[in-house]
Amino acid sequence: MVTGKSDRVFNGFVYAILIAVALMSIFPLLYVVSMSLTPYSEVVKNGGFVVIPRSLSFEAYERIFADPALGRSMLVTVFVTVVGTIVNLLLTTIAAYPLSRRNLKGRTFFLLFIVVTMLFNGGLIPTYLIVQSLGLLNTVWSLIVPGAIATFNVLVMKSFFENLPEELFESAKIDGAKEFRILWQIVLPLSVPSVMTVGLFYMVGHWNSFFSAVLYITDSDLHPLQVVIRNMLLLSQSSELQAEVTVPTAAMQMAAVIAGSLPIIAVYPFIQKHFTKGMLLGAIKG
Amino acid sequence: MASGTKAGRKLAGIWQMKALYLMLLPCLVWYFIFKYLPMYGVIISFKDYNFTDGILNSPWADPWYKYFQQFFESPYFSQLLSNTLLISLYKLVFGMFPSIVLAILFHECRISWLKRWVQTLSYMPHFLSWIIIYGISIAFLSETTGLINRWITEAGGGSIPFMNSTEWFRTVLVSTEIWKDLGWGAIIYLAAISAIDPTLYEAARVDGASRLRMIWHVTLPGIRNVITLLLILKIGNIMDAGFEQIFVFYNPRVYEVGDIIDTWVYRTGLEQMSFSLATTVGLFKSAIGFVLIIGANKLAKRWGGSIW
């Protein structure tokens, strides 16, 4: 081919940028890991953290886990993530399933009822007042109940259910199955990819969430992980203003950052496929 | 059963589906409590809200637009509005372009394992929380221990307070957002590119088009609709400048350039307990956002309709 040479140049250019993007995505995390593992003595000797530490120390991790707040907050976060995701999935499914049935009377009205909330909402303060008047302030339920349903996920699941063949429901009904049974034994087993996608979105959301805790929880015993990490980071940020952040603090902060993201990073390679598939599904539907 | 009449048949139909309605009920109740009651709660914009009397019994503000007037006449009105719009706009302009380029590069990549690996790695930051990204930013941008400042000082320059200075704050916001969502944002463009008819590329090759020309004449026109659509939808959400991120990153030193409507509402409402004023500002934002989203959808439909 005539274009052979310029093609090779072009390919080389593409590969170079893609590799640069990959490095850019992963390098910051690697550097944070190496900061958290660099022994104090080495930092003093070299005048700062190095990108690849010559020796390793888990001192920073030992020190942050010696703080009872971190362990306790992990318990809170694990509880909220597990229970919250179950509640999310349950409610999302039982909302999406009836809405996916085209012959449901009043379907348009119910759909409008939930979609309107995406366009207009009462805002921060009125929502806070509702949560307060329900007595949810300073309970773990304030991290679960107010965000129990995400309308976007209901719509994703609904459109997935809609694509199941209508005959499936007919034949199940002829066999005498009731709606709950159809949902549980026929629809859900066929919808594993979509349920997984939505479930994982909810899960990551719970693990990463901090703002609802900032809003609704003042009792520090109930703070979830991200809030505790934030406090650890802010502590130094205020001392940073006086320009005297010490090296062990920096290592401990990075250890906290790793502790707070490790579960996500650990499961990420396995869930990535599903996320992408689920997203593309939603994207193509537009 | 009165199945002879029309209404009777309708009722019978509903009765047949009672299980479905039963399923839907808890969700409708949830929507009512957590979405519709707060909408009703917005009336405290027009009241002098106080704790003891609650939403219903607090006295009406005098005049009813007292808090709106207070907001519009205050100096932070223009500051909040311009911060919100500017930060949103920067993110829109500088965020979309790199994702489009990345999607095209993914499409052009002829080594499938490389493509897969880069995709996996570049989607990953999307799943990290803003707290974690704030921590990572400290590792790089901190004035004392940050890697970038160490490089600068080693090269003989003076260290720069990236995280605490008004000049750098928006740059930090925009670049961390780009880092987080570069790969993730590319997904949708990649989906659009893979939907392009491959025969178009064949035809272009037969006509002797170079790879760059194919990108220009086939790929880009092929995803023009998606780009337009996303642009319109993003403009519809321009009043949301990224609350969580800014909430994590900002501090009193950078309020001047970083305080957006949402962060201000939080501080005024929950830290200073001015519930009515904060709700008013929130309502103002919701109202503009509502108009923008409705308009954006209308535009998207019209453009989409004429193009497809």
Coordinates of C-alpha atoms in Angstrom, one line a residue:
Chain A
M1 CA 0.0 0.0 0.0
V2 CA 1.1 3.5 -0.8
T3 CA 0.1 4.8 2.6
G4 CA 2.1 2.1 4.4
K5 CA 4.7 4.5 5.9
S6 CA 2.5 7.3 7.0
D7 CA 0.2 4.6 8.4
R8 CA 2.9 3.3 10.6
V9 CA 3.7 6.8 11.8
F10 CA 0.1 7.4 12.5
N11 CA -0.2 4.1 14.4
G12 CA 2.9 4.9 16.4
F13 CA 1.4 8.3 17.3
V14 CA -1.9 6.6 18.5
Y15 CA -0.1 4.0 20.6
A16 CA 2.2 6.6 22.2
I17 CA -0.8 8.8 23.3
L18 CA -2.7 5.8 24.5
I19 CA 0.2 4.6 26.6
A20 CA 0.6 8.1 28.0
V21 CA -3.1 8.1 28.9
A22 CA -2.7 4.8 30.7
L23 CA 0.3 6.1 32.6
M24 CA -1.5 9.3 33.5
S25 CA -4.4 7.2 34.9
I26 CA -2.4 4.9 37.0
F27 CA 0.8 6.8 38.0
P28 CA -0.9 9.0 40.6
L29 CA -2.2 6.0 42.4
L30 CA 1.2 4.2 42.3
Y31 CA 2.9 7.3 43.6
V32 CA 0.4 7.5 46.5
V33 CA 1.0 3.8 47.3
S34 CA 4.7 4.4 47.3
M35 CA 4.4 7.4 49.5
S36 CA 2.4 5.4 52.0
L37 CA 5.0 2.6 52.0
T38 CA 8.1 4.7 52.2
P39 CA 9.9 4.5 55.6
Y40 CA 10.4 7.8 57.4
S41 CA 14.1 7.4 57.5
E42 CA 14.4 7.1 53.7
V43 CA 12.3 10.3 53.2
V44 CA 14.6 12.2 55.5
K45 CA 17.7 10.8 53.8
N46 CA 16.5 11.6 50.3
G47 CA 14.7 14.9 51.1
G48 CA 11.3 13.8 50.0
F49 CA 9.2 10.9 48.8
V50 CA 10.6 8.9 45.8
V51 CA 8.5 7.3 43.1
I52 CA 9.8 3.8 43.8
P53 CA 10.8 3.3 47.4
R54 CA 14.0 1.3 48.0
S55 CA 12.7 -0.2 51.2
L56 CA 9.2 -0.7 52.5
S57 CA 7.5 0.1 55.8
F58 CA 4.0 -0.5 56.9
E59 CA 4.4 1.9 59.8
A60 CA 1.9 4.4 58.3
Y61 CA -0.7 1.8 58.0
E62 CA -0.1 0.6 61.5
R63 CA -0.5 4.1 62.8
I64 CA -3.7 4.9 61.0
F65 CA -5.3 1.6 62.0
A66 CA -4.3 2.3 65.6
D67 CA -6.8 5.1 65.5
P68 CA -10.1 3.4 66.5
A69 CA -12.0 5.9 64.3
L70 CA -10.8 4.2 61.1
G71 CA -11.9 0.7 62.0
R72 CA -15.2 1.9 63.4
S73 CA -15.9 3.9 60.2
M74 CA -15.1 0.9 58.1
L75 CA -17.7 -1.0 59.9
V76 CA -20.3 1.7 59.3
T77 CA -19.3 1.9 55.6
V78 CA -19.5 -1.9 55.1
F79 CA -22.9 -2.0 56.8
V80 CA -24.2 0.9 54.7
T81 CA -22.8 -0.6 51.5
V82 CA -24.2 -4.0 52.1
V83 CA -27.6 -3.1 53.5
G84 CA -27.9 0.0 51.4
T85 CA -27.3 -1.9 48.2
I86 CA -29.8 -4.6 49.1
V87 CA -32.4 -2.0 49.8
N88 CA -31.6 -0.1 46.6
L89 CA -31.8 -3.2 44.5
L90 CA -35.0 -4.4 46.0
L91 CA -36.8 -1.1 45.6
T92 CA -35.4 -0.4 42.2
T93 CA -36.5 -3.8 41.0
I94 CA -40.0 -3.6 42.3
A95 CA -40.4 -0.1 40.9
A96 CA -38.9 -1.0 37.5
Y97 CA -40.8 -4.3 37.0
P98 CA -44.4 -2.9 37.1
L99 CA -43.4 0.1 35.1
S100 CA -41.9 -2.1 32.4
R101 CA -45.3 -3.8 31.8
R102 CA -46.9 -2.0 28.9
N103 CA -50.4 -3.0 29.8
L104 CA -50.2 -1.6 33.3
K105 CA -53.1 0.9 33.7
G106 CA -51.8 4.4 34.7
R107 CA -48.3 3.5 33.6
T108 CA -47.7 6.9 32.0
F109 CA -48.8 8.7 35.1
F110 CA -46.5 6.7 37.4
L111 CA -43.6 7.2 35.0
L112 CA -44.2 10.9 35.0
F113 CA -44.6 10.9 38.8
I114 CA -41.0 9.6 39.1
V115 CA -39.4 11.3 36.2
V116 CA -40.5 14.8 37.3
T117 CA -38.3 14.4 40.3
M118 CA -35.3 14.3 38.0
L119 CA -36.2 17.7 36.7
F120 CA -37.2 19.5 39.8
N121 CA -36.4 18.9 43.4
G122 CA -36.9 20.7 46.7
G123 CA -33.2 21.2 47.3
L124 CA -30.9 20.6 50.2
I125 CA -32.6 22.4 53.0
P126 CA -36.2 21.1 52.6
T127 CA -34.9 17.6 52.2
Y128 CA -32.9 18.0 55.3
L129 CA -36.0 19.1 57.2
I130 CA -37.9 16.0 56.1
V131 CA -35.1 13.7 57.1
Q132 CA -34.9 15.6 60.4
S133 CA -38.7 15.3 61.0
L134 CA -38.6 11.6 60.4
G135 CA -36.1 11.3 63.2
L136 CA -33.4 9.9 60.9
L137 CA -30.7 12.4 61.9
N138 CA -27.7 10.7 63.5
T139 CA -28.7 7.2 62.5
V140 CA -27.1 5.0 59.8
W141 CA -30.5 4.9 58.1
S142 CA -30.0 8.5 57.1
L143 CA -27.3 7.2 54.8
I144 CA -29.6 4.6 53.3
V145 CA -33.2 5.6 53.2
P146 CA -33.1 9.1 51.6
G147 CA -31.1 7.7 48.7
A148 CA -32.9 4.4 48.5
I149 CA -34.0 4.8 44.9
A150 CA -32.1 6.5 42.0
T151 CA -34.5 7.3 39.3
F152 CA -31.9 6.9 36.6
N153 CA -31.3 3.3 37.6
V154 CA -35.0 2.6 37.7
L155 CA -35.2 3.7 34.1
V156 CA -32.2 1.6 33.1
M157 CA -33.7 -1.5 34.6
K158 CA -37.1 -0.7 33.2
S159 CA -35.9 -0.5 29.7
F160 CA -34.0 -3.8 30.2
F161 CA -37.1 -5.6 31.4
E162 CA -39.1 -4.1 28.5
N163 CA -36.8 -6.0 26.1
L164 CA -37.8 -9.3 27.5
P165 CA -40.2 -11.1 25.1
E166 CA -43.9 -10.6 26.0
E167 CA -44.6 -14.3 25.4
L168 CA -42.5 -15.1 28.5
F169 CA -45.1 -13.4 30.7
E170 CA -48.0 -15.0 28.8
S171 CA -46.8 -18.5 29.1
A172 CA -45.8 -18.0 32.8
K173 CA -49.3 -16.8 33.5
I174 CA -50.9 -19.7 31.7
D175 CA -48.8 -21.9 33.9
G176 CA -50.4 -20.1 36.9
A177 CA -47.5 -18.1 38.1
K178 CA -48.3 -14.9 40.0
E179 CA -46.5 -11.6 39.4
F180 CA -44.0 -12.0 42.3
R181 CA -43.1 -15.4 41.1
I182 CA -42.7 -14.3 37.5
L183 CA -40.4 -11.5 38.7
W184 CA -38.4 -13.7 41.0
Q185 CA -38.1 -16.9 39.0
I186 CA -38.2 -15.7 35.4
V187 CA -37.4 -12.1 35.0
L188 CA -34.6 -11.7 37.5
P189 CA -32.6 -14.7 36.3
L190 CA -32.7 -13.3 32.8
S191 CA -31.7 -9.9 34.0
V192 CA -28.5 -10.7 35.8
P193 CA -26.2 -8.4 33.8
S194 CA -28.5 -5.4 34.2
V195 CA -29.1 -6.1 37.9
M196 CA -25.4 -6.5 38.4
T197 CA -24.6 -3.2 36.7
V198 CA -27.2 -1.3 38.7
G199 CA -26.2 -3.0 41.9
L200 CA -22.5 -2.2 41.4
F201 CA -23.4 1.5 40.7
Y202 CA -25.2 1.6 43.9
M203 CA -22.4 -0.2 45.7
V204 CA -19.7 2.1 44.6
G205 CA -22.0 5.0 45.4
H206 CA -22.4 3.9 49.0
W207 CA -18.7 3.1 49.5
N208 CA -17.7 6.6 48.1
S209 CA -20.5 8.6 49.7
F210 CA -19.6 11.2 52.3
F211 CA -21.9 14.1 51.7
S212 CA -25.1 12.6 53.2
A213 CA -23.0 11.8 56.3
V214 CA -21.7 15.4 56.4
L215 CA -25.4 16.5 56.2
Y216 CA -27.2 14.1 58.5
I217 CA -24.6 12.8 61.0
T218 CA -22.9 14.8 63.6
D219 CA -22.1 11.9 66.0
S220 CA -18.5 11.0 65.1
D221 CA -19.1 7.4 66.2
L222 CA -21.3 7.0 63.1
H223 CA -19.1 8.6 60.6
P224 CA -18.4 6.5 57.5
L225 CA -15.0 5.9 56.1
Q226 CA -14.8 8.7 53.6
V227 CA -15.6 11.3 56.2
V228 CA -12.9 10.0 58.5
I229 CA -10.4 10.0 55.7
R230 CA -11.5 13.6 54.9
N231 CA -10.8 14.6 58.4
M232 CA -7.4 13.0 58.3
L233 CA -6.7 15.0 55.1
L234 CA -8.1 18.3 56.4
L235 CA -6.0 18.0 59.6
S236 CA -2.9 18.4 57.6
Q237 CA -4.4 20.9 55.2
S238 CA -4.9 23.3 58.1
S239 CA -1.3 22.7 59.3
E240 CA -0.3 23.1 55.7
L241 CA -1.6 26.7 56.0
Q242 CA 1.1 27.1 58.7
A243 CA 3.5 25.3 56.3
E244 CA 4.6 22.6 58.7
V245 CA 3.1 19.4 57.5
T246 CA 5.5 16.6 58.6
V247 CA 6.5 13.6 56.6
P248 CA 5.0 10.9 58.8
T249 CA 1.6 12.8 58.5
A250 CA 1.9 12.8 54.7
A251 CA 2.6 9.0 54.6
M252 CA -0.3 8.4 57.0
Q253 CA -2.6 10.4 54.8
M254 CA -1.7 8.5 51.8
A255 CA -2.1 5.2 53.7
A256 CA -5.7 6.4 54.5
V257 CA -6.3 7.3 50.9
I258 CA -5.3 3.7 49.9
A259 CA -7.3 2.2 52.7
G260 CA -10.3 4.1 51.5
S261 CA -10.0 3.1 47.8
L262 CA -8.5 -0.4 48.1
P263 CA -11.8 -2.2 48.0
I264 CA -12.9 -0.3 44.8
I265 CA -9.5 -0.8 43.2
A266 CA -9.5 -4.5 44.2
V267 CA -12.9 -5.3 42.7
Y268 CA -12.6 -2.9 39.8
P269 CA -11.0 -5.2 37.2
F270 CA -13.8 -7.7 37.8
I271 CA -16.7 -5.3 37.6
Q272 CA -15.3 -3.1 34.9
K273 CA -16.7 -5.2 32.1
H274 CA -20.2 -5.1 33.5
F275 CA -20.1 -1.4 34.1
T276 CA -19.1 -0.8 30.5
K277 CA -21.6 -3.1 29.1
G278 CA -24.4 -1.6 31.2
M279 CA -23.4 1.9 30.3
L280 CA -23.3 1.1 26.6
L281 CA -26.7 -0.5 26.9
G282 CA -28.1 2.7 28.4
A283 CA -26.2 4.9 26.0
I284 CA -27.5 3.2 22.8
K285 CA -31.0 3.4 24.1
G286 CA -30.4 7.1 24.6
Chain B
M1 CA -69.0 -8.3 39.1
A2 CA -70.2 -5.4 37.0
S3 CA -68.1 -6.5 34.1
G4 CA -70.7 -5.4 31.6
T5 CA -70.0 -1.7 32.0
K6 CA -66.9 0.1 30.8
A7 CA -65.9 1.3 34.2
G8 CA -66.4 -2.2 35.6
R9 CA -64.1 -3.7 33.0
K10 CA -61.5 -1.1 33.8
L11 CA -61.7 -1.9 37.5
A12 CA -61.5 -5.6 36.8
G13 CA -58.4 -5.0 34.8
I14 CA -56.8 -3.1 37.6
W15 CA -57.8 -5.8 40.1
Q16 CA -56.1 -8.4 37.9
M17 CA -52.9 -6.4 38.2
K18 CA -53.2 -5.8 41.9
A19 CA -49.9 -7.5 42.5
L20 CA -48.1 -5.0 40.2
Y21 CA -49.7 -2.0 42.0
L22 CA -48.8 -3.6 45.3
M23 CA -45.2 -3.8 44.2
L24 CA -45.1 -0.2 43.0
L25 CA -46.7 1.1 46.3
P26 CA -43.6 1.3 48.5
C27 CA -41.7 3.1 45.8
L28 CA -44.4 5.6 45.3
V29 CA -44.6 6.3 49.0
W30 CA -40.8 6.8 49.0
Y31 CA -41.0 9.2 46.1
F32 CA -43.8 11.1 47.9
I33 CA -41.8 11.4 51.1
F34 CA -38.3 12.1 49.9
K35 CA -39.1 13.9 46.6
Y36 CA -42.5 15.5 46.8
L37 CA -42.6 16.6 50.4
P38 CA -39.3 18.6 50.0
M39 CA -40.8 20.3 46.9
Y40 CA -43.6 21.3 49.2
G41 CA -41.1 22.3 51.8
V42 CA -39.8 25.0 49.4
I43 CA -42.6 27.2 50.8
I44 CA -40.2 28.2 53.6
S45 CA -38.6 30.5 51.0
F46 CA -41.7 32.6 51.7
K47 CA -41.7 32.1 55.4
D48 CA -39.6 33.2 58.4
Y49 CA -38.7 29.6 59.2
N50 CA -38.0 28.7 62.8
F51 CA -37.4 25.4 64.5
T52 CA -40.1 25.6 67.1
D53 CA -43.0 26.3 64.6
G54 CA -41.8 24.0 61.8
I55 CA -42.6 24.3 58.1
L56 CA -46.4 24.7 58.5
N57 CA -46.6 27.1 61.4
S58 CA -43.7 29.4 60.8
P59 CA -45.0 32.9 60.1
W60 CA -45.1 34.2 56.5
A61 CA -42.3 36.5 55.5
D62 CA -43.2 40.1 55.1
P63 CA -43.2 41.0 52.2
W64 CA -43.4 37.5 50.8
Y65 CA -40.4 38.1 48.5
K66 CA -38.2 39.2 51.4
Y67 CA -35.6 36.5 51.0
F68 CA -35.5 36.8 47.2
Q69 CA -34.9 40.5 47.6
Q70 CA -32.2 39.9 50.2
F71 CA -30.5 37.5 47.8
F72 CA -30.7 39.5 44.7
E73 CA -29.5 42.7 46.4
S74 CA -26.6 41.0 48.1
P75 CA -23.1 41.1 46.7
Y76 CA -22.8 37.3 46.7
F77 CA -25.6 37.0 44.1
S78 CA -23.3 37.9 41.2
Q79 CA -20.3 36.2 42.7
L80 CA -22.1 32.9 43.2
L81 CA -23.8 33.0 39.8
S82 CA -20.6 33.8 37.9
N83 CA -18.6 31.2 39.8
T84 CA -21.2 28.5 39.2
L85 CA -21.4 29.3 35.5
L86 CA -17.7 29.8 34.9
I87 CA -16.6 26.6 36.6
S88 CA -19.3 24.7 34.7
L89 CA -18.3 26.2 31.5
Y90 CA -14.6 25.5 31.9
K91 CA -15.4 21.9 32.7
L92 CA -17.7 21.6 29.7
V93 CA -15.2 23.1 27.3
F94 CA -12.0 21.5 28.6
G95 CA -13.7 18.2 29.6
M96 CA -15.5 17.2 26.4
F97 CA -12.7 17.6 23.9
P98 CA -10.2 15.2 25.4
S99 CA -12.8 12.5 25.8
I100 CA -13.7 12.8 22.1
V101 CA -10.1 12.6 21.1
L102 CA -9.5 9.6 23.3
A103 CA -12.5 7.8 21.9
I104 CA -11.2 8.3 18.4
L105 CA -7.8 7.0 19.4
F106 CA -9.4 3.9 20.9
H107 CA -11.1 3.4 17.6
E108 CA -7.9 3.8 15.7
C109 CA -5.9 1.5 17.9
R110 CA -5.0 -1.6 15.9
I111 CA -3.6 -3.6 18.9
S112 CA -6.6 -4.9 20.7
W113 CA -4.9 -5.8 24.0
L114 CA -3.4 -2.3 24.3
K115 CA -6.8 -0.8 23.6
R116 CA -8.4 -3.0 26.3
W117 CA -5.7 -2.2 28.9
V118 CA -5.8 1.5 28.3
Q119 CA -9.6 1.4 28.5
T120 CA -9.5 -0.5 31.8
L121 CA -7.0 1.9 33.3
S122 CA -8.5 5.1 32.1
Y123 CA -12.0 4.2 33.3
M124 CA -10.7 3.5 36.8
P125 CA -10.4 7.0 38.3
H126 CA -14.1 7.5 37.7
F127 CA -14.8 5.1 40.5
L128 CA -12.7 6.9 43.1
S129 CA -14.5 9.2 45.5
W130 CA -13.6 12.9 45.5
I131 CA -12.1 12.5 48.9
I132 CA -9.6 10.0 47.5
I133 CA -8.9 12.3 44.6
Y134 CA -8.4 15.2 47.0
G135 CA -5.9 13.0 48.8
I136 CA -4.1 12.2 45.5
S137 CA -4.1 15.9 44.7
I138 CA -2.4 16.7 48.0
A139 CA 0.3 14.2 47.1
F140 CA 1.1 16.1 43.9
L141 CA 0.1 19.7 44.6
S142 CA 0.8 20.2 48.3
E143 CA 3.0 23.2 48.9
T144 CA 5.4 21.4 51.1
T145 CA 5.4 17.7 50.2
G146 CA 3.8 17.7 46.8
L147 CA 5.7 16.1 44.0
I148 CA 5.2 18.9 41.5
N149 CA 6.3 21.5 43.9
R150 CA 9.4 19.5 44.7
W151 CA 10.2 19.4 41.0
I152 CA 9.7 23.1 40.7
T153 CA 11.9 23.9 43.7
E154 CA 14.6 21.5 42.4
A155 CA 14.5 23.3 39.1
G156 CA 15.1 26.5 41.1
G157 CA 11.5 27.9 41.1
G158 CA 9.4 29.0 44.1
S159 CA 6.7 26.6 45.3
I160 CA 3.1 27.3 44.2
P161 CA 0.2 27.0 46.6
F162 CA -2.0 25.2 44.1
M163 CA -4.7 24.1 46.5
N164 CA -5.0 27.3 48.4
S165 CA -4.6 30.1 45.9
T166 CA -7.4 31.9 44.1
E167 CA -5.4 31.9 40.8
W168 CA -5.0 28.1 40.7
F169 CA -8.2 26.8 42.3
R170 CA -10.3 26.6 39.2
T171 CA -7.5 25.0 37.3
V172 CA -7.2 22.4 40.0
L173 CA -10.9 21.8 39.8
V174 CA -11.0 21.4 36.1
S175 CA -7.9 19.3 35.7
T176 CA -8.9 16.9 38.5
E177 CA -12.3 16.5 36.9
I178 CA -10.6 15.8 33.5
W179 CA -8.4 13.2 35.2
K180 CA -11.3 11.5 36.8
D181 CA -13.6 11.3 33.9
L182 CA -11.4 11.4 30.8
G183 CA -11.8 7.6 30.0
W184 CA -15.3 7.3 31.3
G185 CA -16.5 10.2 29.2
A186 CA -15.0 8.5 26.1
I187 CA -17.3 5.4 26.5
I188 CA -20.4 7.1 24.9
Y189 CA -18.4 8.5 21.9
L190 CA -16.8 5.1 21.4
A191 CA -20.3 3.5 21.3
A192 CA -21.3 6.0 18.7
I193 CA -18.2 5.4 16.6
S194 CA -18.7 1.7 16.6
A195 CA -22.2 2.3 15.3
I196 CA -20.8 3.9 12.2
D197 CA -21.2 1.8 9.0
P198 CA -17.9 0.2 8.2
T199 CA -18.5 0.4 4.5
L200 CA -18.0 4.2 4.8
Y201 CA -14.4 3.5 5.9
E202 CA -14.0 1.0 3.0
A203 CA -15.2 3.6 0.5
A204 CA -13.0 6.3 1.9
R205 CA -10.0 3.9 1.7
V206 CA -10.8 3.1 -1.9
D207 CA -10.8 6.8 -2.6
G208 CA -7.3 7.0 -1.2
A209 CA -8.1 8.8 2.0
S210 CA -5.5 8.8 4.7
R211 CA -6.3 7.8 8.3
L212 CA -6.6 11.5 9.3
R213 CA -8.9 12.3 6.5
M214 CA -11.1 9.3 7.4
I215 CA -11.3 10.7 11.0
W216 CA -12.2 14.1 9.6
H217 CA -14.7 12.9 6.9
V218 CA -16.2 9.8 8.4
T219 CA -15.7 9.5 12.2
L220 CA -16.4 13.0 13.2
P221 CA -19.5 13.5 11.1
G222 CA -20.6 10.1 12.3
I223 CA -20.6 11.1 15.9
R224 CA -21.7 14.7 15.4
N225 CA -25.2 13.9 16.7
V226 CA -23.9 12.4 19.9
I227 CA -21.6 15.4 20.5
T228 CA -24.4 17.9 19.9
L229 CA -26.8 15.9 22.1
L230 CA -24.3 15.7 25.0
L231 CA -23.4 19.3 24.6
I232 CA -27.0 20.3 24.9
L233 CA -27.7 18.1 27.8
K234 CA -24.6 19.4 29.6
I235 CA -25.7 22.9 29.1
G236 CA -29.0 21.9 30.6
N237 CA -27.1 20.9 33.8
I238 CA -24.8 24.0 33.9
M239 CA -26.1 25.1 37.2
D240 CA -24.6 22.0 38.8
A241 CA -20.9 22.9 38.8
G242 CA -19.9 19.7 40.7
F243 CA -20.9 20.2 44.3
E244 CA -19.2 17.2 45.9
Q245 CA -15.9 18.0 44.3
I246 CA -15.9 21.7 45.3
F247 CA -17.2 20.9 48.7
V248 CA -14.1 18.6 49.3
F249 CA -11.5 20.9 47.6
Y250 CA -12.4 24.3 48.8
N251 CA -11.5 26.3 51.9
P252 CA -12.2 29.9 53.1
R253 CA -9.2 31.2 51.1
V254 CA -10.7 30.3 47.8
Y255 CA -14.4 31.0 48.4
E256 CA -14.0 34.1 46.2
V257 CA -13.4 32.0 43.1
G258 CA -14.8 28.6 44.1
D259 CA -18.0 29.2 46.0
I260 CA -20.9 28.0 43.9
I261 CA -24.6 28.2 44.7
D262 CA -24.8 24.7 46.1
T263 CA -21.8 25.1 48.5
W264 CA -23.1 28.4 49.6
V265 CA -26.6 27.0 50.3
Y266 CA -25.0 24.3 52.5
R267 CA -23.0 26.8 54.5
T268 CA -25.7 29.4 54.9
G269 CA -28.4 26.8 55.6
L270 CA -26.9 24.2 57.8
E271 CA -23.9 26.0 59.3
Q272 CA -25.5 29.4 59.8
M273 CA -29.0 28.0 60.2
S274 CA -30.5 30.6 57.8
F275 CA -33.0 28.0 56.4
S276 CA -35.3 30.4 54.6
L277 CA -32.6 32.3 52.8
A278 CA -30.7 29.1 51.8
T279 CA -33.9 27.5 50.5
T280 CA -34.6 30.6 48.5
V281 CA -31.2 30.5 46.8
G282 CA -31.7 26.8 46.2
L283 CA -35.1 27.4 44.7
F284 CA -33.6 30.1 42.4
K285 CA -31.0 27.6 41.2
S286 CA -33.7 24.8 40.7
A287 CA -35.9 27.1 38.8
I288 CA -33.1 28.2 36.4
G289 CA -32.0 24.6 36.1
F290 CA -35.5 23.5 35.4
V291 CA -35.9 26.0 32.6
L292 CA -32.5 25.0 31.2
I293 CA -33.2 21.3 31.2
I294 CA -36.6 21.7 29.6
G295 CA -35.1 24.0 26.9
A296 CA -32.2 21.6 26.4
N297 CA -34.5 18.6 25.9
K298 CA -36.6 20.6 23.4
L299 CA -33.5 21.6 21.5
A300 CA -32.1 18.1 21.6
K301 CA -35.3 16.8 20.2
R302 CA -35.5 19.3 17.5
W303 CA -31.9 18.9 16.4
G304 CA -32.1 15.2 16.7
G305 CA -35.3 15.1 14.7
S306 CA -33.9 17.2 11.9
I307 CA -30.6 15.2 11.7
W308 CA -31.8 11.6 12.1

